[in-house]
Structures are given as C-alpha cells and as structure tokens.
C-alpha cells in the first residue's frame, strides 16, 4: 500500500480494469493521475495482452483471477472490466473496499435479447478469427459508441497487439451475451459503489442509474457531461475528478 501523505496512513491499492479489445495500458490519463498518490494495478483480462492464453475465462473467472492477487483494493471497471469488477464485489466482497463501475451492466435480463447478443458475439468472434485483429479493431472503433474518442485514445497499437484467438475467446466467454444476469444480487453489495456513465451514452446512463437504485443507499449515480461510452478517455480530467472524490470520501 502507498502512504497517504495527508494522514500518514497506508492508502488502499486501486485495481483498474480495461474494456474489450484493450489492455491494462489503455486506462490512459485516469491511471497516470491516480497513480500519483496510490498504488495502481492494471491487470490484463483473459484473452487480452499478457493474459491472451486465458481467453476461456468469463467475467466471474477474471474476477477470481485478479482477486486472488489483490487481498484488498478499490476497484474500477470500464465496460467489460466493469462487469468483471462487479463480479469481484459480489463473489469476493472482502477484497473490494470501494467499487466504481463505468459503462457497465449487470447483464441482459431478457432471455431472447441475451440469446441475440450471444449470437452477435459469436458472429464477431468468427469475424476476428477470419479477418484478423487489425481489421476487426478498425471496424470495432467505428461503432457509434466510440464516435467521441480522441485520436490518442484509440490505443490502436495496444488493441492490435491482441491475438485473434484471445479476442474471439473473450467474446464467447466474457461477452454480455454469455453473462448470467446478476440484477437480483445487486442488493448484496454493502461497500460504497459509484455507478458512472457518459452523459451522452444514454443506454448505459439509464442502466447505471437503475443499478444504483437496485444496490441501495450505499450507491451513487453520476454522469460525465459531454462524454460517450469511454468517458474516462473522452473527458479524462472530469472523470478522474469524480473518481478521486469518491475514492477519497
């Protein structure tokens, strides 16, 4: 742990979890800023970066893997990383002091919609296997949810360092379509939780607010004005400020 210079007490480490096609290095300014006064851990999730060979892990399995290495930490997860952090808090509550979820969901509740998403994830998995990572990532970044990403935040080098097998496995095992919904477990969370979304990311903003309501009085809901899905990369200063205030409160 890093000492808090103001209080002379050790500060809790912070785990930051990336989204699909990224690696831990893609947390960008958020990680660099928070690392100024606390220990920041940037693990690669299954199928990505140094964990490419672990593409068979689902979000719960990824949570188990990281929690086994970090006895106690604050956790931040973005998108796929948010679903992983949520599983860590549910399955390893003693390892999570505070939880920040950005652009995350507790799963797709409707069975038909979930099956449709699983089919979409399978189609994407086959496409990355047939087309290769470079073409797949270029198409992935053309999605409307990434329209507001600045050029520096595309992290194309990091994304294209992933393997077709790793990304395909992640889609099949840790995609939203394969995730068993955990909405009925959200009230189990007793640690402080911050549910975040970009203000322009209407779908996930609505989901974040619904999740905060389901968690209860220990949860907060907040949006980052002028940001889309990747708020921590589109509005890094604003997002870092919100996250820092929550972690230090």
Coordinates of C-alpha atoms in Angstrom, one line a residue:
X1 CA 0.0 0.0 0.0
X2 CA 1.0 3.6 -0.6
X3 CA 1.1 6.0 2.4
X4 CA -1.4 8.9 2.4
X5 CA 0.8 11.9 2.8
X6 CA -2.0 13.9 4.5
X7 CA -2.9 11.3 7.1
X8 CA 0.2 9.2 7.3
X9 CA -1.9 6.1 6.8
X10 CA -1.5 3.5 4.1
X11 CA -3.8 4.0 1.1
X12 CA -5.7 1.1 -0.4
X13 CA -4.4 -0.1 -3.8
X14 CA -6.6 0.6 -6.8
X15 CA -7.4 -2.0 -9.5
X16 CA -8.3 -0.6 -12.9
X17 CA -9.9 -2.9 -15.4
X18 CA -10.0 -2.3 -19.1
X19 CA -12.6 -2.9 -21.8
X20 CA -12.9 -5.3 -24.7
X21 CA -10.0 -5.2 -27.2
X22 CA -7.9 -3.1 -24.8
X23 CA -5.1 -4.0 -22.3
X24 CA -4.3 -2.6 -18.9
X25 CA -2.2 0.1 -20.6
X26 CA -5.3 1.6 -22.2
X27 CA -6.6 3.2 -19.0
X28 CA -4.6 6.3 -20.0
X29 CA -4.7 9.6 -18.0
X30 CA -7.0 8.1 -15.4
X31 CA -4.4 5.6 -14.4
X32 CA -1.5 8.1 -14.6
X33 CA -3.3 10.7 -12.4
X34 CA -4.5 8.3 -9.7
X35 CA -1.0 6.6 -9.6
X36 CA 0.5 9.9 -8.4
X37 CA -0.6 9.1 -4.8
X38 CA -1.6 5.5 -4.7
X39 CA -0.6 2.1 -6.0
X40 CA -2.5 1.4 -9.2
X41 CA -2.7 -2.1 -10.7
X42 CA -3.5 -2.6 -14.4
X43 CA -4.1 -6.3 -15.0
X44 CA -4.9 -7.7 -18.4
X45 CA -8.1 -9.6 -18.5
X46 CA -8.5 -13.0 -20.1
X47 CA -7.9 -13.0 -23.9
X48 CA -6.1 -9.7 -23.8
X49 CA -2.4 -8.6 -23.6
X50 CA -0.4 -10.8 -21.3
X51 CA -3.5 -12.9 -20.4
X52 CA -4.2 -13.8 -24.1
X53 CA -4.0 -17.5 -23.2
X54 CA -6.8 -17.2 -20.6
X55 CA -9.5 -16.5 -23.2
X56 CA -11.6 -19.2 -21.7
X57 CA -12.3 -17.1 -18.6
X58 CA -15.8 -15.5 -18.1
X59 CA -16.2 -12.3 -16.2
X60 CA -16.5 -14.2 -12.9
X61 CA -13.4 -16.1 -13.7
X62 CA -11.5 -12.9 -14.5
X63 CA -12.7 -11.5 -11.2
X64 CA -11.4 -14.6 -9.4
X65 CA -8.0 -14.3 -11.1
X66 CA -7.5 -10.7 -10.1
X67 CA -8.9 -11.0 -6.6
X68 CA -6.6 -13.9 -5.9
X69 CA -3.6 -11.5 -6.4
X70 CA -5.1 -8.5 -4.5
X71 CA -6.3 -9.2 -1.0
X72 CA -7.9 -5.7 -0.6
X73 CA -8.3 -2.9 -3.1
X74 CA -10.6 -0.3 -4.5
X75 CA -11.8 -1.5 -7.9
X76 CA -12.7 0.5 -11.1
X77 CA -14.0 -1.3 -14.2
X78 CA -14.9 0.0 -17.6
X79 CA -17.4 -1.8 -19.8
X80 CA -16.2 -5.5 -19.8
X81 CA -13.9 -4.5 -16.9
X82 CA -16.9 -3.1 -15.1
X83 CA -18.8 -6.4 -15.4
X84 CA -15.7 -8.1 -14.1
X85 CA -15.3 -5.7 -11.2
X86 CA -19.0 -6.2 -10.3
X87 CA -18.4 -10.0 -10.1
X88 CA -15.4 -9.4 -7.9
X89 CA -17.6 -7.3 -5.5
X90 CA -20.3 -9.9 -5.4
X91 CA -18.1 -13.0 -5.1
X92 CA -15.2 -11.5 -3.1
X93 CA -16.7 -8.7 -1.1
X94 CA -13.9 -8.8 1.4
X95 CA -11.4 -7.9 -1.4
X96 CA -13.3 -4.8 -2.5
X97 CA -13.3 -1.6 -0.4
X98 CA -15.0 0.7 -2.9
X99 CA -16.3 -0.1 -6.4
X100 CA -16.6 2.2 -9.5
X101 CA -18.5 0.9 -12.5
X102 CA -18.2 2.9 -15.8
X103 CA -20.4 2.0 -18.7
X104 CA -21.2 -1.4 -17.2
X105 CA -24.3 -3.6 -16.8
X106 CA -25.5 -6.3 -14.5
X107 CA -26.4 -8.4 -17.6
X108 CA -29.2 -8.7 -20.1
X109 CA -32.3 -9.9 -18.2
X110 CA -34.5 -10.8 -21.2
X111 CA -33.6 -14.3 -22.4
X112 CA -34.4 -13.5 -26.0
X113 CA -32.3 -10.4 -26.1
X114 CA -29.5 -12.2 -24.3
X115 CA -29.6 -15.0 -26.9
X116 CA -29.5 -12.4 -29.7
X117 CA -26.5 -10.8 -28.1
X118 CA -24.7 -14.2 -27.7
X119 CA -25.3 -14.7 -31.5
X120 CA -23.8 -11.3 -32.2
X121 CA -20.8 -12.1 -30.0
X122 CA -20.3 -15.4 -31.8
X123 CA -20.5 -13.6 -35.2
X124 CA -17.9 -11.1 -34.1
X125 CA -15.7 -13.9 -32.7
X126 CA -15.8 -15.6 -36.1
X127 CA -15.0 -12.4 -37.9
X128 CA -11.9 -11.6 -35.8
X129 CA -10.7 -15.2 -36.4
X130 CA -11.2 -14.8 -40.2
X131 CA -10.3 -11.2 -40.7
X132 CA -7.5 -10.7 -38.1
X133 CA -7.2 -8.3 -35.3
X134 CA -6.2 -5.2 -37.2
X135 CA -9.2 -5.1 -39.4
X136 CA -11.5 -6.2 -36.6
X137 CA -10.3 -3.4 -34.3
X138 CA -10.6 -0.8 -37.0
X139 CA -14.2 -1.8 -37.6
X140 CA -14.8 -2.0 -33.8
X141 CA -13.7 1.6 -33.3
X142 CA -16.1 2.7 -36.0
X143 CA -19.0 1.9 -33.7
X144 CA -21.2 4.8 -32.7
X145 CA -20.3 4.4 -29.1
X146 CA -16.7 5.4 -29.9
X147 CA -17.5 8.3 -32.1
X148 CA -16.3 10.8 -29.5
X149 CA -12.9 9.1 -28.8
X150 CA -10.0 11.4 -29.5
X151 CA -7.3 10.0 -31.8
X152 CA -4.8 9.5 -29.0
X153 CA -7.3 7.4 -27.0
X154 CA -7.9 4.8 -29.7
X155 CA -4.9 2.9 -28.5
X156 CA -4.6 1.1 -31.8
X157 CA -1.1 -0.3 -31.1
X158 CA -2.3 -1.9 -27.8
X159 CA -5.5 -3.2 -29.3
X160 CA -3.8 -4.7 -32.3
X161 CA -1.2 -6.4 -30.1
X162 CA -4.0 -8.8 -29.0
X163 CA -4.5 -12.1 -30.8
X164 CA -7.5 -13.3 -32.8
X165 CA -7.8 -16.4 -30.6
X166 CA -7.8 -14.2 -27.5
X167 CA -10.4 -11.7 -28.6
X168 CA -12.6 -14.4 -30.0
X169 CA -12.5 -16.4 -26.8
X170 CA -13.2 -13.3 -24.8
X171 CA -16.3 -12.6 -26.9
X172 CA -17.6 -16.1 -26.4
X173 CA -16.9 -16.4 -22.7
X174 CA -16.9 -12.9 -21.3
X175 CA -19.2 -11.1 -23.7
X176 CA -22.5 -9.7 -22.5
X177 CA -24.4 -12.4 -24.3
X178 CA -22.8 -15.1 -22.2
X179 CA -23.2 -13.3 -18.9
X180 CA -25.7 -14.7 -16.4
X181 CA -27.6 -11.6 -15.2
X182 CA -26.9 -10.6 -11.6
X183 CA -29.6 -7.9 -11.1
X184 CA -31.1 -9.9 -8.3
X185 CA -27.8 -9.9 -6.4
X186 CA -27.1 -6.2 -6.5
X187 CA -28.6 -5.6 -3.1
X188 CA -25.9 -7.9 -1.7
X189 CA -23.3 -5.2 -2.2
X190 CA -22.6 -3.4 1.0
X191 CA -19.5 -1.4 0.0
X192 CA -19.8 2.1 -1.4
X193 CA -20.5 1.9 -5.2
X194 CA -20.3 4.6 -7.8
X195 CA -22.3 3.9 -11.0
X196 CA -20.9 6.1 -13.8
X197 CA -21.7 6.7 -17.4
X198 CA -21.0 9.3 -20.0
X199 CA -23.8 11.8 -20.2
X200 CA -24.2 11.2 -24.0
X201 CA -24.2 7.4 -23.5
X202 CA -27.9 7.3 -22.9
X203 CA -28.3 3.5 -22.8
X204 CA -25.6 3.0 -20.2
X205 CA -26.6 6.1 -18.3
X206 CA -30.0 4.6 -17.8
X207 CA -28.5 1.3 -16.8
X208 CA -26.1 2.9 -14.3
X209 CA -29.0 4.7 -12.6
X210 CA -31.0 1.5 -12.5
X211 CA -28.1 -0.3 -11.0
X212 CA -27.6 2.3 -8.3
X213 CA -31.2 2.1 -7.4
X214 CA -31.1 -1.7 -7.1
X215 CA -27.9 -1.6 -5.0
X216 CA -29.4 0.8 -2.4
X217 CA -28.3 3.7 -0.2
X218 CA -24.6 2.8 -0.5
X219 CA -24.6 3.5 -4.2
X220 CA -24.3 6.8 -6.1
X221 CA -25.2 7.5 -9.7
X222 CA -23.3 10.1 -11.8
X223 CA -22.8 11.0 -15.4
X224 CA -19.9 12.7 -17.1
X225 CA -21.1 15.6 -19.2
X226 CA -20.1 15.7 -22.8
X227 CA -18.8 12.1 -22.8
X228 CA -19.9 9.0 -24.5
X229 CA -19.2 5.4 -23.6
X230 CA -15.5 5.7 -22.8
X231 CA -15.9 8.7 -20.5
X232 CA -12.5 8.2 -18.9
X233 CA -10.8 8.7 -22.2
X234 CA -13.1 11.3 -23.7
X235 CA -13.3 13.5 -20.6
X236 CA -10.3 12.2 -18.6
X237 CA -10.0 15.2 -16.2
X238 CA -13.7 15.3 -15.3
X239 CA -13.8 11.5 -14.9
X240 CA -10.7 11.4 -12.8
X241 CA -12.0 14.2 -10.5
X242 CA -15.3 12.3 -9.9
X243 CA -13.5 9.0 -9.3
X244 CA -10.9 10.6 -7.0
X245 CA -13.5 12.3 -4.9
X246 CA -15.4 9.1 -4.5
X247 CA -12.4 7.0 -3.5
X248 CA -11.2 9.6 -1.0
X249 CA -14.5 10.4 0.6

